[in-house]
Amino acid sequence: MDIDAWLWWLIGATALGIVLVITAMPELGMLAVGAVAAAVVTGVFGGGAVAQVAVFAAISTAGIAVVRPIANRHRSQRPQLVSGVDALKGRQAVVLERVDASGGRIKLAGEVWSARALDTDRAYEVGQHVDVVDIEGATAIVM
C-alpha cells in the first residue's frame, strides 16, 4: 500500500499538533501549519519534493517570525485585571487605631487590616488617610 506524500505531511502536522498540546511550544504549531501547507501544495497542485520542502520551510519560518514577537510581547505584559493583595497595593486606607512601626489598624477596601508604618519614625493618627505600599502576610505597610 503506497501512501501519498500529502498524507505524510498531514500525519506529520498531526504529530506536531499533539506535541504542541503537550509542550505548549507555539513554534511547533507554526511547523504544523507549514506541514499542512506542504500537504496542500502536494495534494491540490501536485508539487514535487522540492516545492513541498520549500513551502514547508517558508510558511514555518514566516509563522515563527510573525508569531514569536507577538507571543513574547503578550507574555511580558502584566495582566490587566489585578486581583488579591496586588489589587490593594497603591490604594488609600483610613487609620482606625494609631499606626506606627510597631503596628496599628486601618480600614482598607471595607475591611479592617493590621498595619505598620513604612517609615519607622512616622506615626499616623486616627482618621488620617494613608497609602498602602505593600502587603506582608496579613499586614498592610502604609505611608
PDB file of C-alpha atoms in Angstrom:
ATOM      1  CA  MET A   1       0.000   0.000   0.000  1.00  0.00           C
ATOM      2  CA  ASP A   2       1.513   3.287  -1.136  1.00  0.00           C
ATOM      3  CA  ILE A   3       0.710   6.398   0.918  1.00  0.00           C
ATOM      4  CA  ASP A   4       0.686   9.677  -0.969  1.00  0.00           C
ATOM      5  CA  ALA A   5       3.082  12.436   0.063  1.00  0.00           C
ATOM      6  CA  TRP A   6       0.277  14.793   1.101  1.00  0.00           C
ATOM      7  CA  LEU A   7      -0.935  12.218   3.617  1.00  0.00           C
ATOM      8  CA  TRP A   8       2.555  12.002   5.146  1.00  0.00           C
ATOM      9  CA  TRP A   9       2.544  15.784   5.565  1.00  0.00           C
ATOM     10  CA  LEU A  10      -0.848  15.608   7.323  1.00  0.00           C
ATOM     11  CA  ILE A  11       0.404  12.826   9.609  1.00  0.00           C
ATOM     12  CA  GLY A  12       3.421  14.985  10.428  1.00  0.00           C
ATOM     13  CA  ALA A  13       1.189  18.019  11.077  1.00  0.00           C
ATOM     14  CA  THR A  14      -0.976  15.931  13.417  1.00  0.00           C
ATOM     15  CA  ALA A  15       2.067  14.667  15.313  1.00  0.00           C
ATOM     16  CA  LEU A  16       3.379  18.230  15.654  1.00  0.00           C
ATOM     17  CA  GLY A  17      -0.046  19.354  16.884  1.00  0.00           C
ATOM     18  CA  ILE A  18      -0.087  16.648  19.555  1.00  0.00           C
ATOM     19  CA  VAL A  19       3.398  17.580  20.730  1.00  0.00           C
ATOM     20  CA  LEU A  20       2.311  21.259  20.705  1.00  0.00           C
ATOM     21  CA  VAL A  21      -0.534  20.483  23.087  1.00  0.00           C
ATOM     22  CA  ILE A  22       1.759  18.512  25.390  1.00  0.00           C
ATOM     23  CA  THR A  23       4.649  21.003  25.462  1.00  0.00           C
ATOM     24  CA  ALA A  24       2.846  24.334  24.796  1.00  0.00           C
ATOM     25  CA  MET A  25       5.597  25.450  22.409  1.00  0.00           C
ATOM     26  CA  PRO A  26       3.982  27.758  19.805  1.00  0.00           C
ATOM     27  CA  GLU A  27       6.819  27.124  17.357  1.00  0.00           C
ATOM     28  CA  LEU A  28       5.543  23.569  16.907  1.00  0.00           C
ATOM     29  CA  GLY A  29       2.173  24.999  15.891  1.00  0.00           C
ATOM     30  CA  MET A  30       3.845  27.010  13.167  1.00  0.00           C
ATOM     31  CA  LEU A  31       5.675  23.890  11.963  1.00  0.00           C
ATOM     32  CA  ALA A  32       2.313  22.075  11.871  1.00  0.00           C
ATOM     33  CA  VAL A  33       0.834  24.882   9.756  1.00  0.00           C
ATOM     34  CA  GLY A  34       3.827  24.600   7.420  1.00  0.00           C
ATOM     35  CA  ALA A  35       3.227  20.857   7.113  1.00  0.00           C
ATOM     36  CA  VAL A  36      -0.436  21.438   6.239  1.00  0.00           C
ATOM     37  CA  ALA A  37       0.632  23.982   3.588  1.00  0.00           C
ATOM     38  CA  ALA A  38       3.052  21.421   2.143  1.00  0.00           C
ATOM     39  CA  ALA A  39       0.232  18.860   2.066  1.00  0.00           C
ATOM     40  CA  VAL A  40      -1.953  21.316   0.128  1.00  0.00           C
ATOM     41  CA  VAL A  41       0.851  22.010  -2.371  1.00  0.00           C
ATOM     42  CA  THR A  42       1.282  18.287  -2.878  1.00  0.00           C
ATOM     43  CA  GLY A  43      -2.360  17.177  -2.928  1.00  0.00           C
ATOM     44  CA  VAL A  44      -4.003  20.077  -4.764  1.00  0.00           C
ATOM     45  CA  PHE A  45      -1.253  21.398  -7.012  1.00  0.00           C
ATOM     46  CA  GLY A  46       0.812  18.231  -7.424  1.00  0.00           C
ATOM     47  CA  GLY A  47       4.037  19.905  -6.317  1.00  0.00           C
ATOM     48  CA  GLY A  48       7.230  17.873  -6.243  1.00  0.00           C
ATOM     49  CA  ALA A  49       9.500  17.209  -3.281  1.00  0.00           C
ATOM     50  CA  VAL A  50      11.437  20.464  -3.704  1.00  0.00           C
ATOM     51  CA  ALA A  51       8.222  22.536  -3.777  1.00  0.00           C
ATOM     52  CA  GLN A  52       6.899  20.693  -0.713  1.00  0.00           C
ATOM     53  CA  VAL A  53      10.006  21.323   1.362  1.00  0.00           C
ATOM     54  CA  ALA A  54      10.255  24.933   0.138  1.00  0.00           C
ATOM     55  CA  VAL A  55       6.630  25.686   1.103  1.00  0.00           C
ATOM     56  CA  PHE A  56       7.050  23.927   4.452  1.00  0.00           C
ATOM     57  CA  ALA A  57      10.213  25.921   5.236  1.00  0.00           C
ATOM     58  CA  ALA A  58       8.803  29.256   4.024  1.00  0.00           C
ATOM     59  CA  ILE A  59       5.459  29.002   5.839  1.00  0.00           C
ATOM     60  CA  SER A  60       7.013  27.664   9.057  1.00  0.00           C
ATOM     61  CA  THR A  61       9.720  30.334   9.127  1.00  0.00           C
ATOM     62  CA  ALA A  62       7.264  33.130   8.336  1.00  0.00           C
ATOM     63  CA  GLY A  63       4.877  31.907  11.013  1.00  0.00           C
ATOM     64  CA  ILE A  64       7.588  31.732  13.645  1.00  0.00           C
ATOM     65  CA  ALA A  65       8.926  35.162  12.619  1.00  0.00           C
ATOM     66  CA  VAL A  66       5.456  36.709  12.984  1.00  0.00           C
ATOM     67  CA  VAL A  67       4.059  34.799  15.969  1.00  0.00           C
ATOM     68  CA  ARG A  68       7.110  34.701  18.282  1.00  0.00           C
ATOM     69  CA  PRO A  69       7.392  38.515  18.755  1.00  0.00           C
ATOM     70  CA  ILE A  70       3.647  38.757  19.378  1.00  0.00           C
ATOM     71  CA  ALA A  71       3.767  35.911  21.910  1.00  0.00           C
ATOM     72  CA  ASN A  72       6.764  37.444  23.692  1.00  0.00           C
ATOM     73  CA  ARG A  73       5.023  40.831  23.884  1.00  0.00           C
ATOM     74  CA  HIS A  74       1.912  39.259  25.427  1.00  0.00           C
ATOM     75  CA  ARG A  75       3.971  37.164  27.833  1.00  0.00           C
ATOM     76  CA  SER A  76       5.852  40.211  29.175  1.00  0.00           C
ATOM     77  CA  GLN A  77       2.742  42.340  29.796  1.00  0.00           C
ATOM     78  CA  ARG A  78       1.189  42.432  33.243  1.00  0.00           C
ATOM     79  CA  PRO A  79      -2.364  41.211  33.422  1.00  0.00           C
ATOM     80  CA  GLN A  80      -4.923  43.991  33.044  1.00  0.00           C
ATOM     81  CA  LEU A  81      -7.075  42.597  35.827  1.00  0.00           C
ATOM     82  CA  VAL A  82      -5.219  42.714  39.114  1.00  0.00           C
ATOM     83  CA  SER A  83      -6.656  40.690  41.982  1.00  0.00           C
ATOM     84  CA  GLY A  84      -5.872  39.592  45.518  1.00  0.00           C
ATOM     85  CA  VAL A  85      -3.358  41.562  47.556  1.00  0.00           C
ATOM     86  CA  ASP A  86      -1.868  43.040  44.375  1.00  0.00           C
ATOM     87  CA  ALA A  87      -5.136  44.924  43.879  1.00  0.00           C
ATOM     88  CA  LEU A  88      -4.770  46.519  47.325  1.00  0.00           C
ATOM     89  CA  LYS A  89      -1.309  47.957  46.743  1.00  0.00           C
ATOM     90  CA  GLY A  90      -1.491  51.655  45.979  1.00  0.00           C
ATOM     91  CA  ARG A  91      -4.975  52.049  47.471  1.00  0.00           C
ATOM     92  CA  GLN A  92      -5.862  54.522  50.163  1.00  0.00           C
ATOM     93  CA  ALA A  93      -6.960  53.492  53.645  1.00  0.00           C
ATOM     94  CA  VAL A  94      -8.228  55.215  56.798  1.00  0.00           C
ATOM     95  CA  VAL A  95      -6.430  54.797  60.118  1.00  0.00           C
ATOM     96  CA  LEU A  96      -8.691  53.238  62.798  1.00  0.00           C
ATOM     97  CA  GLU A  97      -6.045  52.811  65.516  1.00  0.00           C
ATOM     98  CA  ARG A  98      -2.740  54.684  65.652  1.00  0.00           C
ATOM     99  CA  VAL A  99      -0.294  53.180  63.140  1.00  0.00           C
ATOM    100  CA  ASP A 100       3.445  53.301  63.751  1.00  0.00           C
ATOM    101  CA  ALA A 101       6.440  50.991  63.279  1.00  0.00           C
ATOM    102  CA  SER A 102       5.055  48.520  65.815  1.00  0.00           C
ATOM    103  CA  GLY A 103       1.581  48.266  64.321  1.00  0.00           C
ATOM    104  CA  GLY A 104      -1.968  49.589  64.265  1.00  0.00           C
ATOM    105  CA  ARG A 105      -5.259  49.131  62.409  1.00  0.00           C
ATOM    106  CA  ILE A 106      -6.614  50.560  59.160  1.00  0.00           C
ATOM    107  CA  LYS A 107      -9.784  50.220  57.107  1.00  0.00           C
ATOM    108  CA  LEU A 108      -8.828  49.090  53.619  1.00  0.00           C
ATOM    109  CA  ALA A 109     -11.363  48.214  50.920  1.00  0.00           C
ATOM    110  CA  GLY A 110     -14.119  47.894  53.518  1.00  0.00           C
ATOM    111  CA  GLU A 111     -12.123  45.546  55.758  1.00  0.00           C
ATOM    112  CA  VAL A 112     -10.094  46.073  58.914  1.00  0.00           C
ATOM    113  CA  TRP A 113      -6.405  45.272  58.431  1.00  0.00           C
ATOM    114  CA  SER A 114      -3.427  45.294  60.730  1.00  0.00           C
ATOM    115  CA  ALA A 115      -0.929  47.842  59.519  1.00  0.00           C
ATOM    116  CA  ARG A 116       2.613  49.021  60.074  1.00  0.00           C
ATOM    117  CA  ALA A 117       4.269  52.277  59.032  1.00  0.00           C
ATOM    118  CA  LEU A 118       6.873  52.032  56.290  1.00  0.00           C
ATOM    119  CA  ASP A 119       8.880  54.836  57.882  1.00  0.00           C
ATOM    120  CA  THR A 120       9.820  53.697  61.408  1.00  0.00           C
ATOM    121  CA  ASP A 121       9.977  57.317  62.632  1.00  0.00           C
ATOM    122  CA  ARG A 122       6.476  58.151  61.441  1.00  0.00           C
ATOM    123  CA  ALA A 123       3.112  57.629  63.181  1.00  0.00           C
ATOM    124  CA  TYR A 124      -0.370  58.067  61.706  1.00  0.00           C
ATOM    125  CA  GLU A 125      -3.280  59.113  63.907  1.00  0.00           C
ATOM    126  CA  VAL A 126      -6.931  58.002  63.820  1.00  0.00           C
ATOM    127  CA  GLY A 127      -8.819  59.398  60.839  1.00  0.00           C
ATOM    128  CA  GLN A 128      -5.762  60.069  58.676  1.00  0.00           C
ATOM    129  CA  HIS A 129      -5.651  58.743  55.146  1.00  0.00           C
ATOM    130  CA  VAL A 130      -2.653  56.570  54.288  1.00  0.00           C
ATOM    131  CA  ASP A 131      -1.445  54.869  51.127  1.00  0.00           C
ATOM    132  CA  VAL A 132      -0.846  51.120  51.098  1.00  0.00           C
ATOM    133  CA  VAL A 133       2.662  50.459  49.807  1.00  0.00           C
ATOM    134  CA  ASP A 134       2.863  46.702  50.275  1.00  0.00           C
ATOM    135  CA  ILE A 135       1.150  43.733  51.913  1.00  0.00           C
ATOM    136  CA  GLU A 136       3.229  41.367  54.048  1.00  0.00           C
ATOM    137  CA  GLY A 137       1.121  38.410  55.111  1.00  0.00           C
ATOM    138  CA  ALA A 138      -1.952  39.967  56.743  1.00  0.00           C
ATOM    139  CA  THR A 139      -0.286  43.298  57.479  1.00  0.00           C
ATOM    140  CA  ALA A 140      -0.500  46.357  55.246  1.00  0.00           C
ATOM    141  CA  ILE A 141       2.600  48.517  55.010  1.00  0.00           C
ATOM    142  CA  VAL A 142       1.483  52.142  54.798  1.00  0.00           C
ATOM    143  CA  MET A 143       2.828  55.641  54.337  1.00  0.00           C
TER     144      MET A 143
END
